[in-house]
Short mmCIF file of C-alpha atoms and ligand atoms in Angstrom, two decimals:
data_model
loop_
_atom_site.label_atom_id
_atom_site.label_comp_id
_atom_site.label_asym_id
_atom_site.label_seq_id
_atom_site.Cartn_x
_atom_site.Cartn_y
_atom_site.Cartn_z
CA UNK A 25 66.69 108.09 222.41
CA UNK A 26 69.35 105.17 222.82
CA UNK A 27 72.28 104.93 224.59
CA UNK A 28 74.76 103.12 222.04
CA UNK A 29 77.05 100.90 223.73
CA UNK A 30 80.95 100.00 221.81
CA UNK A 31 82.61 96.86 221.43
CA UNK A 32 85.15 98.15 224.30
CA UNK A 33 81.88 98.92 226.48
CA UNK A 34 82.15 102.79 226.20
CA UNK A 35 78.69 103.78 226.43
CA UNK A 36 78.00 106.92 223.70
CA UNK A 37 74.76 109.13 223.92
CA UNK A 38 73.26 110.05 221.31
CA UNK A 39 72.06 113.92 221.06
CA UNK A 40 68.90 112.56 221.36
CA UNK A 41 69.38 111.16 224.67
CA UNK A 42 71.71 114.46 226.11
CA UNK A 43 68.29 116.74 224.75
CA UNK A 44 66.44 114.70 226.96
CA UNK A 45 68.79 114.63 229.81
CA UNK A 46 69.24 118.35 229.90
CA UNK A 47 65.60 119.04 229.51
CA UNK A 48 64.90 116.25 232.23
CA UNK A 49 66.85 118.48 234.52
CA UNK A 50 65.16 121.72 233.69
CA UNK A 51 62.11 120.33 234.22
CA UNK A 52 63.06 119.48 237.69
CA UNK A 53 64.78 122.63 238.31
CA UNK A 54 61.30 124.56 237.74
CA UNK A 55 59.21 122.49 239.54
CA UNK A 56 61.26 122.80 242.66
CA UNK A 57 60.91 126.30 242.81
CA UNK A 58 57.29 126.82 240.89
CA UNK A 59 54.60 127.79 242.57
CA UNK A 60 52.42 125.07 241.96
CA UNK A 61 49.22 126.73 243.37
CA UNK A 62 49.38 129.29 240.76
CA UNK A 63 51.22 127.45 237.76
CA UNK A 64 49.17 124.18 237.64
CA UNK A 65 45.81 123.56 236.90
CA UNK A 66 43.52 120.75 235.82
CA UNK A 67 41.73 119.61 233.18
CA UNK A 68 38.45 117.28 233.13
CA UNK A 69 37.85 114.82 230.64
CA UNK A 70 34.20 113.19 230.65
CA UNK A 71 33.32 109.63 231.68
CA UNK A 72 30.20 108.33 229.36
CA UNK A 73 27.92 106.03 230.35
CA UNK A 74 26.88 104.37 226.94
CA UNK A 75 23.78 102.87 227.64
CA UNK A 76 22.33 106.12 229.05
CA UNK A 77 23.90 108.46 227.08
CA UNK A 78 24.97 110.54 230.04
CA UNK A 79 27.85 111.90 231.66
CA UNK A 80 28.77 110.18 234.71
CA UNK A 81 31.98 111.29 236.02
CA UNK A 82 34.94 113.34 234.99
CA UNK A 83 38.99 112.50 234.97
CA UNK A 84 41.19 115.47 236.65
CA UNK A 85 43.97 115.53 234.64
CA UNK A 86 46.93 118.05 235.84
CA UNK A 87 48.57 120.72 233.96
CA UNK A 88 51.45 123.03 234.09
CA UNK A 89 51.55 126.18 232.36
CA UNK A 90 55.66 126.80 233.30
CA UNK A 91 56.69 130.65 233.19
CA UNK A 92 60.40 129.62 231.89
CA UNK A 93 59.35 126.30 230.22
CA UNK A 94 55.50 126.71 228.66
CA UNK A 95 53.46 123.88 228.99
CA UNK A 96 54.53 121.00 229.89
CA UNK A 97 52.86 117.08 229.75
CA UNK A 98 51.84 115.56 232.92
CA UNK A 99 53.94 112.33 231.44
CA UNK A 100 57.06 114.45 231.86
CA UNK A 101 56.21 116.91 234.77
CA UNK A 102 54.54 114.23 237.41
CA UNK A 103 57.50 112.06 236.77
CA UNK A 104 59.83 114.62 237.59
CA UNK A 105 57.67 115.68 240.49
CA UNK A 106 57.69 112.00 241.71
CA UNK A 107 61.53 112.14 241.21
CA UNK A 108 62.39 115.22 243.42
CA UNK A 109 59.61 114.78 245.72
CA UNK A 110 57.64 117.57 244.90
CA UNK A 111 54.31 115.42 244.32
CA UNK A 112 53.51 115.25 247.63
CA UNK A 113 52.91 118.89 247.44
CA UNK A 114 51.40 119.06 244.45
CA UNK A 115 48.76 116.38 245.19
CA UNK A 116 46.95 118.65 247.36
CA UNK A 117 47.02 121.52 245.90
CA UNK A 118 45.53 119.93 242.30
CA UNK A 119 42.73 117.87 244.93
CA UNK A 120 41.35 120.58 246.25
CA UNK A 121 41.20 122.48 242.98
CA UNK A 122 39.55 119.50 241.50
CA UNK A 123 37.44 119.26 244.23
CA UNK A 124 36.18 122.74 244.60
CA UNK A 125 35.65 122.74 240.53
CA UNK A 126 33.53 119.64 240.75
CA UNK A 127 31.17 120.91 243.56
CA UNK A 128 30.37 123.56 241.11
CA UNK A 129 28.84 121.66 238.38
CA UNK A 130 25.09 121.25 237.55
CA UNK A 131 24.95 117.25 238.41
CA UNK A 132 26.22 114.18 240.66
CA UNK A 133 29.49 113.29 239.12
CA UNK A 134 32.21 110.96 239.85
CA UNK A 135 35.29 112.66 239.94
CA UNK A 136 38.33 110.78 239.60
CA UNK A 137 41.74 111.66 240.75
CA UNK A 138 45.20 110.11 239.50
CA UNK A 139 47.98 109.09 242.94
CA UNK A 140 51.15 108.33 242.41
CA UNK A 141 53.21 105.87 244.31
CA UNK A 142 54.83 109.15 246.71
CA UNK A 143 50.86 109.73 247.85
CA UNK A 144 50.38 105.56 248.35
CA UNK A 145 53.64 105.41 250.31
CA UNK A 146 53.27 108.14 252.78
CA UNK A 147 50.59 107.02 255.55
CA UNK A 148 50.85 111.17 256.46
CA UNK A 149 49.80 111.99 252.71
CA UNK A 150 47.13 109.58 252.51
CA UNK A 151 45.78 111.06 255.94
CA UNK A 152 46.05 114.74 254.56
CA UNK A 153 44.28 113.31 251.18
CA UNK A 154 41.17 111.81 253.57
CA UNK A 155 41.04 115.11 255.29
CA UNK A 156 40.76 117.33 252.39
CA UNK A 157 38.17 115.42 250.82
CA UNK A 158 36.15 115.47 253.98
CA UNK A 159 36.94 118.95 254.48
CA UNK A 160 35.46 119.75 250.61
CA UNK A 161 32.27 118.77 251.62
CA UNK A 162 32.11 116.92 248.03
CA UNK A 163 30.58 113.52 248.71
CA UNK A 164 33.29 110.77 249.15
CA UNK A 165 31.40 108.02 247.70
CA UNK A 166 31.67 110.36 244.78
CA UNK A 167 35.32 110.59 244.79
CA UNK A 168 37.35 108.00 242.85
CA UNK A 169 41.36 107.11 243.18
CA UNK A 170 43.09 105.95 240.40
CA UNK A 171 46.33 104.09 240.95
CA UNK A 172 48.73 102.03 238.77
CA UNK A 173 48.78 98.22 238.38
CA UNK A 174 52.92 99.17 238.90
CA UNK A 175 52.36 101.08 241.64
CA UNK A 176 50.49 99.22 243.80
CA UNK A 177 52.89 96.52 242.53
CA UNK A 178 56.07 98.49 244.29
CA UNK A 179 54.58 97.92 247.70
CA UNK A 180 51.97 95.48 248.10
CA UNK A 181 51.42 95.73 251.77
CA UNK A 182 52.05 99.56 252.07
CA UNK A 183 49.39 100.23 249.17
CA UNK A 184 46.94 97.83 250.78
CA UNK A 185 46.84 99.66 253.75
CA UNK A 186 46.61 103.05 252.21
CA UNK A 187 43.82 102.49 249.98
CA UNK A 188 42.27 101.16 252.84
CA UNK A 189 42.08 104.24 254.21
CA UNK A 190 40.52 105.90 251.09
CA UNK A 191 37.98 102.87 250.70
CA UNK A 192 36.98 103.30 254.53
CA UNK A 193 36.21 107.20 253.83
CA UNK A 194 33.88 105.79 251.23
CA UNK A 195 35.62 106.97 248.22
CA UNK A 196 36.53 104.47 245.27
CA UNK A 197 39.67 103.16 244.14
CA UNK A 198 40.36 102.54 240.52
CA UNK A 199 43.12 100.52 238.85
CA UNK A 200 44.38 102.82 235.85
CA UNK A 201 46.08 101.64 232.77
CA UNK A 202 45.29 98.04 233.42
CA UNK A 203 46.73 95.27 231.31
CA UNK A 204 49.84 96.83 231.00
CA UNK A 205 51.33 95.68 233.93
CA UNK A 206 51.07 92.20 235.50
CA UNK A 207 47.91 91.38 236.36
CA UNK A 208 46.71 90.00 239.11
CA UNK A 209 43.05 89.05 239.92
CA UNK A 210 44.15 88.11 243.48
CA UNK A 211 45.34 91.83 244.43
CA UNK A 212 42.12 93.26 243.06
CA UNK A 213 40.51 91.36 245.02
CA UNK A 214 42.46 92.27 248.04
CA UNK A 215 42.95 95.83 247.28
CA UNK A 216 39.01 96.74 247.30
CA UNK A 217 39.32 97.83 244.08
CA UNK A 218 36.00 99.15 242.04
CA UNK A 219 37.28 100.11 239.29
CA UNK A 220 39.72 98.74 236.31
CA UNK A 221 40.17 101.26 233.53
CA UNK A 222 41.24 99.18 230.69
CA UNK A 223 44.43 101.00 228.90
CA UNK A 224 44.12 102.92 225.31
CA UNK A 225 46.56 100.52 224.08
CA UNK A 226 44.02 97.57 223.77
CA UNK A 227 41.24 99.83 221.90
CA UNK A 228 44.07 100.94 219.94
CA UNK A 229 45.03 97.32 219.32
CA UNK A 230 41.48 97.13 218.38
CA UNK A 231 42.07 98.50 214.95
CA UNK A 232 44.94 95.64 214.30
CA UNK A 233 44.11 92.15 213.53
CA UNK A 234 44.93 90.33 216.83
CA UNK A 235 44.08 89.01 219.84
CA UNK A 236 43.10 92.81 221.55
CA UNK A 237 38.80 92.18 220.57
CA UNK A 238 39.42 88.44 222.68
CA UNK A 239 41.48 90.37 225.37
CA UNK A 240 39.20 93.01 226.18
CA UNK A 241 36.10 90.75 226.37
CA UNK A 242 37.51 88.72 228.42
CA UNK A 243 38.38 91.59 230.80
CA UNK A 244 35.12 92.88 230.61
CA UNK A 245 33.70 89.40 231.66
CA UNK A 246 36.11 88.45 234.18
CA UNK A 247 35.40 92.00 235.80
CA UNK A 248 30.90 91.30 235.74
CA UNK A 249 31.61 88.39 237.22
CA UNK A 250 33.60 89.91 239.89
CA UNK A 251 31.58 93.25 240.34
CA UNK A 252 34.16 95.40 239.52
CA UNK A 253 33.26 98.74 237.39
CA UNK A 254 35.35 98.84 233.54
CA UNK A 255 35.99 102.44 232.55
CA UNK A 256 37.48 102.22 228.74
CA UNK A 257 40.28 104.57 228.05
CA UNK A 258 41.47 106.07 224.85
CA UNK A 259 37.98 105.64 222.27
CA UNK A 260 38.67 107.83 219.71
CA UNK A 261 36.27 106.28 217.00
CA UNK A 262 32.96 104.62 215.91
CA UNK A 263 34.24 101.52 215.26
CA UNK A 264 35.84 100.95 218.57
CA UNK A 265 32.77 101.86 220.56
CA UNK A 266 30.21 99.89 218.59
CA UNK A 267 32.86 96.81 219.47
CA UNK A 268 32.67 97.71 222.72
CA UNK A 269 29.13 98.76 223.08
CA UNK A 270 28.57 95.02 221.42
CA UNK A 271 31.30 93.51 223.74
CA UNK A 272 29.17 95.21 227.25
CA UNK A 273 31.42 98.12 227.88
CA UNK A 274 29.41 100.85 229.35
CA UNK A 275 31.40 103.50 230.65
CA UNK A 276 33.61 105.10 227.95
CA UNK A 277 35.84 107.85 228.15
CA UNK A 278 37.99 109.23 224.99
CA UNK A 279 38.45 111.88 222.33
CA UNK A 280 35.62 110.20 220.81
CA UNK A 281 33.10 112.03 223.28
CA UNK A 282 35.52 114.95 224.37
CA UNK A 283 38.95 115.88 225.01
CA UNK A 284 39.83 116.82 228.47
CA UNK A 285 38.36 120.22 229.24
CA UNK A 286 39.37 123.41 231.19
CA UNK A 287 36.53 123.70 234.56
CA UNK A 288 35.15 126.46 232.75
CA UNK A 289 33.96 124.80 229.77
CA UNK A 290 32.15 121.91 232.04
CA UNK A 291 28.74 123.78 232.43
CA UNK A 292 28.34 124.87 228.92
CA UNK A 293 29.24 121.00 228.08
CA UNK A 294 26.93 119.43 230.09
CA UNK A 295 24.08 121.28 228.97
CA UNK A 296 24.93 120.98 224.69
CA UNK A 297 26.11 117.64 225.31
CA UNK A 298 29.10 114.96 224.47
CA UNK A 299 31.41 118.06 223.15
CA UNK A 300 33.27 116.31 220.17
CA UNK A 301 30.44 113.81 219.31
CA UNK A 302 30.51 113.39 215.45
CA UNK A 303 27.33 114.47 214.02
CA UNK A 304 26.65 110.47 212.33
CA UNK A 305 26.04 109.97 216.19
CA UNK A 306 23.35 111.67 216.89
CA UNK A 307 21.83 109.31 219.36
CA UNK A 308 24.21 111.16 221.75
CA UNK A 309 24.15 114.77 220.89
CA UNK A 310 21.05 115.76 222.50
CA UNK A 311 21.60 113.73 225.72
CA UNK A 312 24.29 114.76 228.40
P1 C2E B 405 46.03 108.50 232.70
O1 C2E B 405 45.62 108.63 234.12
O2 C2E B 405 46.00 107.14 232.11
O3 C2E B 405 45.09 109.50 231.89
C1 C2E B 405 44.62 109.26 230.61
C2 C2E B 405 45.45 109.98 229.56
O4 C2E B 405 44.97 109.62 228.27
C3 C2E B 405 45.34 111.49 229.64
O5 C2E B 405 46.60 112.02 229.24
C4 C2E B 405 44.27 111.80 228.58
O6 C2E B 405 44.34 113.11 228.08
C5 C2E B 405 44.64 110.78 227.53
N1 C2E B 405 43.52 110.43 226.65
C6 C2E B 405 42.20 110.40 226.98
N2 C2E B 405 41.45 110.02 225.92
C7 C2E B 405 42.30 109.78 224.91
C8 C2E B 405 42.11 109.34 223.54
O7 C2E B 405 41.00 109.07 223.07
N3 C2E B 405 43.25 109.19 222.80
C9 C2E B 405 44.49 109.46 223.30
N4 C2E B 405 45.53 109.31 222.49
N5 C2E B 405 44.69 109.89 224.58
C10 C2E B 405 43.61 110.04 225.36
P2 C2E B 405 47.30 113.21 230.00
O8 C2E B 405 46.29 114.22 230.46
O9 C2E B 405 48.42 113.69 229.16
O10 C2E B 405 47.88 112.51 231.31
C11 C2E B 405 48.90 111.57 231.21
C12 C2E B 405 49.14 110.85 232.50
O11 C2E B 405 49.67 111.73 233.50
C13 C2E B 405 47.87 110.28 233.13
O12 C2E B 405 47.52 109.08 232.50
C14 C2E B 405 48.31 110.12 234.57
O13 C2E B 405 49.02 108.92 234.73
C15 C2E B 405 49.25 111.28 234.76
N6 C2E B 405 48.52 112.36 235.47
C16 C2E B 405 47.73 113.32 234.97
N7 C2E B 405 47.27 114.13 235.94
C17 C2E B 405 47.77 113.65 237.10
C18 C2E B 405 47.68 114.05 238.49
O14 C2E B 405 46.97 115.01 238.88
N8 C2E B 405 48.38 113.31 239.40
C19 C2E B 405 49.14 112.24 239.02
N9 C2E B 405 49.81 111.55 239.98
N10 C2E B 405 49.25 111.82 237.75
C20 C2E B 405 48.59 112.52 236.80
MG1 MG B 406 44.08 108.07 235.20
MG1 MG B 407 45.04 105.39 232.14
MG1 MG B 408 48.73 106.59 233.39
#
């Protein structure tokens, strides 16, 4: 939606635009009085290891299932969450249900967990955040925090000191939809980041002729040479993973090898295997 503006300055929405303003607000106006505990729930989506075949961590990935609204996309609901506040809340509540799902599954797996800037600004959330992964009994090392390039960004000195915290409990910090933002080798450095989940928009970019094949190698590179873990967002097919099986990617997550998955579904995964493997691949469907 675009706001139009006139030759006298008058600035006209389009319908468009009042749609999304109007829905904008309803969206707030449930989530301030939902009750997140029993409205929200998460989703996993598997982290592949390429080389082995195996599964080696899982994404929690919110959801809200609104009585008034339906469902509703974590792109729209945690951005209205981080707008009235409400995250701070919410954060918890999805941890410890991410948590408590994880410590059920057959398996060491990473699990990794999406902050947003509210939980990196607050030294009081960060604290609770420590204390109910200790509290889980799920092994921190095990436990992986992914922030935004853009976040971190906001406030340098107040996200340095708040992951850390999380890196001195001895659970991981990742950099999430890297490349996007400005990058920085510096701040990973100083951030103790392990982590840097390159964004779906390169692989996507991988199916264009340009410069994305040259751009992810040399992230990939740049990143062995600094010992810093690449997760590879957003491979939905074939052709992008042999690139990136032939450009030393080895930890893949994607539609290619599942879509994100309710807790349930997790056990009966792991044992078939890689859930939405085609069958051509059938180097991975008897491994999980
Ligand atoms: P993200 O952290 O970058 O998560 C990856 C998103 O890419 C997820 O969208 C996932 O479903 C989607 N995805 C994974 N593989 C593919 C693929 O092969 N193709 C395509 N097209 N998409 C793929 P989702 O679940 O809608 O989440 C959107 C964003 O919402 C997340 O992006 C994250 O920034 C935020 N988010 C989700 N859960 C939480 C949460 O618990 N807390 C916070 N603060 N943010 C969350
Ligand atoms: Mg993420
Ligand atoms: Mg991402
Ligand atoms: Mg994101």
């Amino acid at each position: 939606y675009q706001a139009k503006e006139t030759q006298s300055g008058v600035v006209i929405y389009s319908d468009e635009h009042e749609t999304a303003r109007r829905d904008s607000a309803a969206v707030e106006h449930c989530l301030r009085h939902c009750d997140a505990d029993r409205e929200m729930y998460v989703l996993y989506q598997p982290q592949v290891d390429i080389l082995s075949g195996k599964t080696v961590g899982f994404e929690a990935l919110a959801r809200w299932n609104s009585p008034e609204l339906g469902e509703i996309r974590p792109d729209v609901f945690i951005a209205a969450a981080e707008r009235t506040g409400r995250i701070v809340e919410m954060t918890p509540i999805l941890l410890r249900k991410a948590l408590a799902a994880a410590a059920a599954w057959d398996g060491d797996f990473k699990l990794s967990f999406n902050l947003s800037t509210r939980d990196i600004d607050s030294s009081a959330a960060i604290d609770n955040i420590c204390q109910i992964v200790s509290a889980s009994g799920y092994p921190a090392h095990m436990v992986e925090f992914e922030v935004t390039e853009t976040l971190v960004m906001a406030d340098f000195a107040q996200a340095k000191s708040s992951l850390a915290k999380l890196s001195a409990l001895g659970a991981r910090i990742a950099l999430d939809d890297f490349g996007v933002g400005y990058t920085n080798f510096d701040y990973i450095d100083r951030l103790c980041v392990d982590t840097i989940k390159i964004d779906r928009t390169f692989v996507r970019r991988l199916d264009e002729r340009g410069s994305a094949e040259k751009v992810i190698r040399a992230m990939i590179d740049m990143c062995a040479k600094l010992r810093i873990d690449i997760v590879v967002e957003g491979v939905e097919t074939e052709r992008q993973l042999a690139f990136l099986r032939a450009a030393g990617a080895r930890c893949i997550q994607g539609y290619y090898f599942s879509v994100p998955m309710k807790a349930a579904e997790i056990p009966a995964y792991l044992v078939r295997g890689h859930a939405s493997a085609p069958k051509e691949n059938a180097e991975f469907s008897l491994m999980a």
